[in-house]
XYZ file of C-alpha atoms in Angstrom:
396
model
C 27.550 -15.248 25.764
C 23.912 -14.367 26.381
C 24.757 -11.284 28.981
C 27.834 -9.891 26.612
C 25.122 -9.378 23.910
C 22.946 -7.666 26.832
C 25.641 -5.522 27.956
C 26.042 -4.593 24.389
C 22.743 -3.443 23.373
C 22.504 -1.847 26.438
C 26.310 0.572 26.076
C 24.544 0.949 22.534
C 21.496 2.834 24.007
C 24.448 4.390 26.853
C 26.351 5.710 24.689
C 23.126 7.434 22.511
C 22.132 9.490 25.817
C 24.412 10.356 27.810
C 26.416 13.175 27.655
C 30.170 13.467 26.275
C 33.243 14.380 27.208
C 32.362 18.319 25.656
C 29.872 18.705 28.118
C 31.876 18.709 31.641
C 34.470 20.167 30.089
C 32.512 23.211 28.713
C 31.406 22.515 32.639
C 34.191 22.818 34.154
C 35.335 25.466 32.553
C 32.557 27.780 33.069
C 32.571 27.083 37.237
C 36.577 27.352 37.071
C 36.336 30.356 35.508
C 33.103 31.884 37.475
C 34.896 30.854 40.607
C 38.495 33.057 39.210
C 35.963 36.359 39.091
C 35.001 35.803 42.540
C 38.443 35.510 43.691
C 39.062 39.249 41.345
C 40.189 42.298 44.064
C 36.473 43.662 43.163
C 34.579 41.069 44.334
C 32.739 41.488 47.576
C 32.488 37.735 48.251
C 37.245 37.290 47.328
C 36.755 37.692 51.318
C 35.201 35.244 52.747
C 37.566 32.673 50.341
C 34.704 31.315 48.017
C 34.564 27.596 47.023
C 32.414 27.189 43.915
C 31.971 23.146 43.367
C 29.675 21.102 41.157
C 26.837 18.868 42.569
C 24.050 17.021 42.067
C 24.595 14.604 38.956
C 27.073 16.746 37.263
C 29.342 16.070 40.181
C 28.468 12.604 40.458
C 28.778 11.496 36.999
C 25.130 10.893 37.042
C 24.072 13.585 33.833
C 22.444 12.350 30.258
C 21.817 14.808 27.446
C 18.584 17.046 27.943
C 15.313 14.992 27.259
C 14.145 16.900 23.244
C 15.944 19.895 23.551
C 15.738 21.313 27.421
C 18.752 22.572 28.377
C 21.694 21.645 29.967
C 21.363 21.790 34.149
C 24.413 22.450 35.428
C 23.687 22.799 39.601
C 26.330 24.365 41.862
C 27.159 25.643 45.191
C 29.251 28.692 45.931
C 30.234 28.297 49.793
C 31.729 30.973 51.361
C 33.818 29.101 53.638
C 35.725 32.391 55.858
C 34.506 34.742 58.366
C 30.504 34.539 57.690
C 28.695 32.835 60.292
C 24.700 32.719 60.624
C 25.583 34.909 63.759
C 26.577 37.223 62.155
C 24.759 36.940 58.322
C 20.708 36.665 57.933
C 20.153 34.539 54.638
C 18.712 37.047 52.613
C 22.414 39.076 52.643
C 24.210 36.008 52.077
C 21.797 35.764 48.658
C 21.831 39.467 47.969
C 25.831 39.111 48.355
C 26.536 36.637 46.233
C 23.668 37.829 43.692
C 25.665 40.987 43.201
C 28.921 39.763 42.810
C 26.823 36.935 39.675
C 25.364 40.110 38.613
C 28.642 41.541 37.848
C 29.503 38.289 35.859
C 26.657 38.156 34.100
C 27.138 41.296 31.823
C 31.252 40.699 32.013
C 30.676 37.609 30.013
C 28.066 39.406 28.374
C 25.000 36.647 29.153
C 21.996 37.978 27.512
C 19.633 35.860 30.108
C 18.762 38.504 32.906
C 19.983 36.236 36.098
C 17.412 34.926 37.654
C 16.783 34.325 41.659
C 14.753 30.571 42.245
C 13.849 29.976 45.852
C 17.728 28.618 47.066
C 19.782 30.325 43.973
C 20.636 32.358 41.499
C 20.147 30.873 37.863
C 22.661 32.078 35.100
C 21.115 31.492 31.692
C 23.835 30.834 28.607
C 22.995 31.223 25.079
C 25.962 29.721 23.039
C 26.781 26.434 21.283
C 26.216 24.335 24.401
C 22.912 25.206 26.181
C 23.537 25.462 29.659
C 22.101 27.283 33.061
C 24.108 27.300 36.051
C 21.662 27.159 39.266
C 24.663 28.722 42.503
C 23.277 27.974 45.932
C 24.904 30.103 48.337
C 26.021 27.973 51.653
C 28.580 28.737 54.471
C 30.013 26.286 56.840
C 27.468 24.362 58.897
C 28.230 25.112 63.269
C 29.735 22.350 64.281
C 27.263 21.773 66.494
C 25.533 20.528 63.411
C 27.996 19.142 63.011
C 27.976 16.798 65.513
C 24.439 16.078 65.196
C 24.572 14.749 61.511
C 27.374 12.941 62.975
C 25.179 11.226 64.565
C 22.142 10.223 62.916
C 24.129 8.217 60.157
C 26.670 6.415 63.158
C 23.162 5.240 64.543
C 21.377 5.066 60.653
C 24.075 2.279 60.466
C 24.924 4.218 56.752
C 28.553 5.046 57.111
C 31.362 4.082 59.447
C 32.630 6.272 62.465
C 35.076 7.544 60.226
C 33.205 7.937 56.418
C 30.490 10.121 58.972
C 33.387 12.603 60.310
C 34.387 13.012 57.260
C 31.390 13.555 55.485
C 29.384 15.537 58.551
C 32.994 18.214 58.118
C 30.735 18.942 54.406
C 28.512 20.021 55.750
C 26.534 23.430 54.836
C 23.601 25.369 55.664
C 21.943 27.239 52.435
C 19.435 30.114 51.692
C 15.808 30.415 50.980
C 13.632 32.715 50.391
C 10.649 31.065 50.843
C 11.494 30.536 55.268
C 9.470 32.824 56.978
C 13.222 33.939 59.194
C 15.394 34.451 55.530
C 15.992 38.532 56.706
C 16.367 36.868 59.823
C 19.220 36.304 62.246
C 18.879 32.809 63.108
C 20.686 29.223 63.649
C 17.618 27.952 61.370
C 18.502 27.483 58.047
C 18.705 24.693 55.780
C 21.028 22.209 56.214
C 22.546 20.594 52.766
C 25.054 18.674 52.432
C 26.387 18.231 48.615
C 30.225 16.482 49.337
C 29.618 14.740 51.623
C 26.530 13.126 49.439
C 28.490 12.537 46.904
C 31.272 11.002 49.312
C 28.671 8.756 50.027
C 27.668 7.603 46.578
C 31.726 7.357 45.923
C 31.826 4.689 48.652
C 29.188 2.907 46.895
C 30.689 3.103 43.925
C 33.858 1.552 45.272
C 31.989 -2.029 45.516
C 32.610 -1.979 41.297
C 36.578 -3.268 43.016
C 37.075 -4.575 40.001
C 35.587 -2.043 37.025
C 37.872 0.614 38.956
C 40.778 -0.961 38.591
C 40.261 -1.756 35.167
C 39.897 1.955 34.018
C 43.065 2.676 36.722
C 44.882 0.503 33.895
C 43.416 2.254 31.288
C 43.617 5.526 32.328
C 47.374 5.290 33.776
C 46.682 7.259 37.047
C 44.623 6.795 40.785
C 40.844 6.775 40.142
C 40.618 9.844 42.732
C 42.997 11.798 39.946
C 39.338 10.882 37.241
C 36.902 13.204 37.360
C 33.489 10.880 38.311
C 32.167 11.317 34.901
C 35.529 8.853 33.895
C 35.147 6.496 36.985
C 32.641 4.735 33.875
C 30.700 2.679 36.971
C 27.653 0.245 36.575
C 25.872 1.641 38.959
C 26.048 4.611 36.810
C 25.553 3.541 33.907
C 22.113 1.220 35.744
C 21.145 5.187 37.381
C 21.306 7.423 33.487
C 19.139 4.773 32.159
C 16.265 4.553 34.927
C 16.346 9.022 34.604
C 16.413 8.107 30.882
C 13.460 5.541 31.022
C 12.062 7.826 33.591
C 12.115 10.788 31.200
C 10.653 9.322 28.209
C 6.899 8.043 30.395
C 6.874 11.654 31.554
C 7.261 13.603 28.725
C 3.647 14.673 28.892
C 3.677 15.215 32.765
C 7.020 16.101 33.816
C 4.919 17.730 37.578
C 4.350 13.631 38.816
C 7.780 11.750 37.899
C 10.118 10.262 40.141
C 12.626 12.862 40.679
C 16.592 12.488 40.632
C 17.707 11.729 43.225
C 15.228 9.387 44.493
C 16.565 7.773 41.682
C 19.573 7.850 42.248
C 19.526 7.289 46.565
C 17.792 3.956 45.979
C 20.070 3.105 43.314
C 22.841 3.584 45.045
C 21.423 1.139 48.026
C 20.475 -1.499 46.189
C 24.024 -1.960 44.239
C 26.125 -4.456 45.962
C 29.405 -3.805 43.610
C 28.280 -5.922 40.326
C 30.821 -5.809 37.441
C 28.751 -5.889 34.811
C 26.053 -4.025 33.503
C 23.265 -6.248 33.008
C 23.404 -7.775 37.058
C 23.631 -4.736 38.113
C 20.814 -3.182 36.162
C 19.265 -7.023 37.558
C 19.586 -6.412 40.765
C 19.023 -2.515 41.623
C 15.293 -3.044 39.970
C 14.713 -5.442 42.177
C 15.866 -4.254 45.288
C 14.674 -0.373 44.940
C 11.564 -1.469 45.991
C 12.073 -2.727 49.269
C 14.419 -0.029 49.920
C 11.666 2.199 50.594
C 11.064 3.466 54.259
C 6.828 2.108 55.045
C 7.349 4.575 57.505
C 9.171 8.367 57.375
C 11.354 9.178 55.965
C 10.457 7.113 53.278
C 14.131 7.499 51.095
C 15.413 8.629 53.868
C 18.760 11.380 52.952
C 21.871 8.963 53.401
C 24.078 11.885 55.210
C 20.711 13.483 57.204
C 18.955 10.550 57.636
C 15.809 13.090 59.381
C 15.515 13.969 55.806
C 13.230 12.319 53.456
C 13.132 13.262 49.840
C 10.601 11.354 49.619
C 8.754 14.091 51.870
C 5.967 15.611 48.253
C 4.926 12.240 48.295
C 2.644 13.129 51.446
C 2.011 16.454 51.663
C -0.978 17.584 51.012
C -0.290 20.241 48.168
C 1.043 17.254 46.839
C -1.732 14.672 46.899
C -2.935 14.775 43.150
C -0.087 14.043 41.593
C 0.208 10.430 43.615
C 4.099 10.368 43.728
C 4.146 7.202 45.803
C 2.361 5.684 42.833
C 3.239 6.972 39.858
C 6.911 5.818 41.311
C 5.727 2.206 41.557
C 4.397 2.724 38.317
C 7.313 3.873 36.317
C 9.626 0.759 38.127
C 7.672 -2.036 37.147
C 7.269 -0.011 33.420
C 10.962 0.088 33.930
C 11.432 -3.905 34.786
C 8.925 -4.360 32.020
C 10.780 -2.458 29.530
C 14.395 -3.568 30.606
C 12.997 -7.425 29.667
C 12.301 -6.810 26.939
C 15.170 -5.336 25.759
C 16.872 -8.741 27.478
C 14.577 -10.414 25.104
C 17.556 -12.922 23.215
C 15.496 -14.463 20.043
C 13.709 -11.400 18.803
C 15.121 -8.572 17.484
C 11.747 -7.170 17.258
C 11.225 -6.759 20.283
C 14.368 -5.033 21.219
C 14.219 -2.704 18.952
C 10.473 -1.784 20.744
C 11.634 -0.855 23.883
C 14.887 0.531 23.161
C 12.064 3.342 21.388
C 8.976 3.099 23.594
C 11.351 3.136 26.539
C 13.784 5.751 26.337
C 12.858 7.567 23.236
C 16.357 5.580 21.491
C 16.799 4.321 17.313
C 18.969 1.402 17.953
C 20.095 -0.040 14.676
C 18.830 -3.033 13.664
C 21.432 -5.108 11.434
C 23.265 -4.839 15.382
C 20.501 -6.312 17.164
C 20.769 -8.783 14.516
C 24.791 -8.921 15.449
C 25.193 -8.296 18.769
C 21.299 -11.144 19.490
C 23.566 -13.764 16.482
C 20.421 -14.139 15.013
C 19.353 -12.920 11.381
C 18.309 -9.453 11.005
C 14.816 -8.183 12.644
C 11.264 -9.955 11.076
C 8.361 -8.975 11.776
C 7.706 -10.840 14.224
C 4.998 -9.671 17.202
C 6.949 -8.816 20.845
C 7.189 -11.762 23.104
C 7.225 -10.831 27.148
C 8.266 -12.614 29.138
C 5.761 -13.278 32.718
C 7.786 -13.748 35.461
C 8.037 -15.124 38.776
C 4.474 -13.585 41.637
C 7.418 -12.266 43.556
C 9.573 -11.401 41.122
C 7.037 -10.714 37.481
C 10.371 -9.945 35.487
C 13.704 -12.228 35.262
C 16.136 -13.224 33.276
C 15.604 -15.301 30.231
């Protein structure tokens, strides 16, 4: 009964922070429209078989509502799948090729803000009833040699069986980066990326929640492959949404120092063991995340390219002043404390204050009281529960 009440409270918080289906539908219509534009006869990209795909939190189904007035951030890849290799084009030529078509698209769709060039992508800024900025990363398929190297790395890291490693390595791409000294030169040494491969790895972690996915398929009367990822609604996805919202709240005034989403997402996915309810998944993920940070480089390896370190800024001279590693562990300890306060079975005020303090969510006191089977919230001071030294937070 206590677990059910805690799940109900966490689910109520999720309803306040997660993206509505309408936002996903709007994002999908925009990237499909852009894909159709790049395939039109006049497009310079069309002969190279452009493929526009979502990546990041929209692709994984872990996106939240923008925090305090920010825009929706939609990350996309523009993969020119045929006819271009690193032997015949430079990063600069590829980026400018895609940029020219995006500029024409911007004008044709009446987007007022200028096309913005970022380090690895182009940015389109929409301004309508749902304000998005869309970051489009130009890329081409990675060559066979590099794909073979990636496949071997994944197998050696023990994160993949041979079949999954082969499938994921086939999805690797080379991306543009205008800070690369060889940006304007013909070279085989481009930055490797694999957002679709990462998404497939993440899906393999979500599939551990077999009972949850079977229920989703029954409700939707469709196979899980037919459902977009945001409709899978696995405990892993829901925990990541809560963790990211807690991070955003805690670092509201210090954005440069906050733990980045890819680190939170990767560690949470590795820690997930297939729990079918939100409270159990949250407990185990919060307890195990710190232990999954390696004491040696790479500290948080990219599962689809294990030599890449998502935590490389932790030990970068340029970023030492931000204390990124210390802030990650400080955030994790605070998240443990705030989630524990949320799970109070006796004090409504404790729950309400934890939701506001940790997530900037105002829960209804009557709802919380009813969920906990208690009288309406009183003015009594909240009580925090002290756990053991090895596990400073625990079930109440």
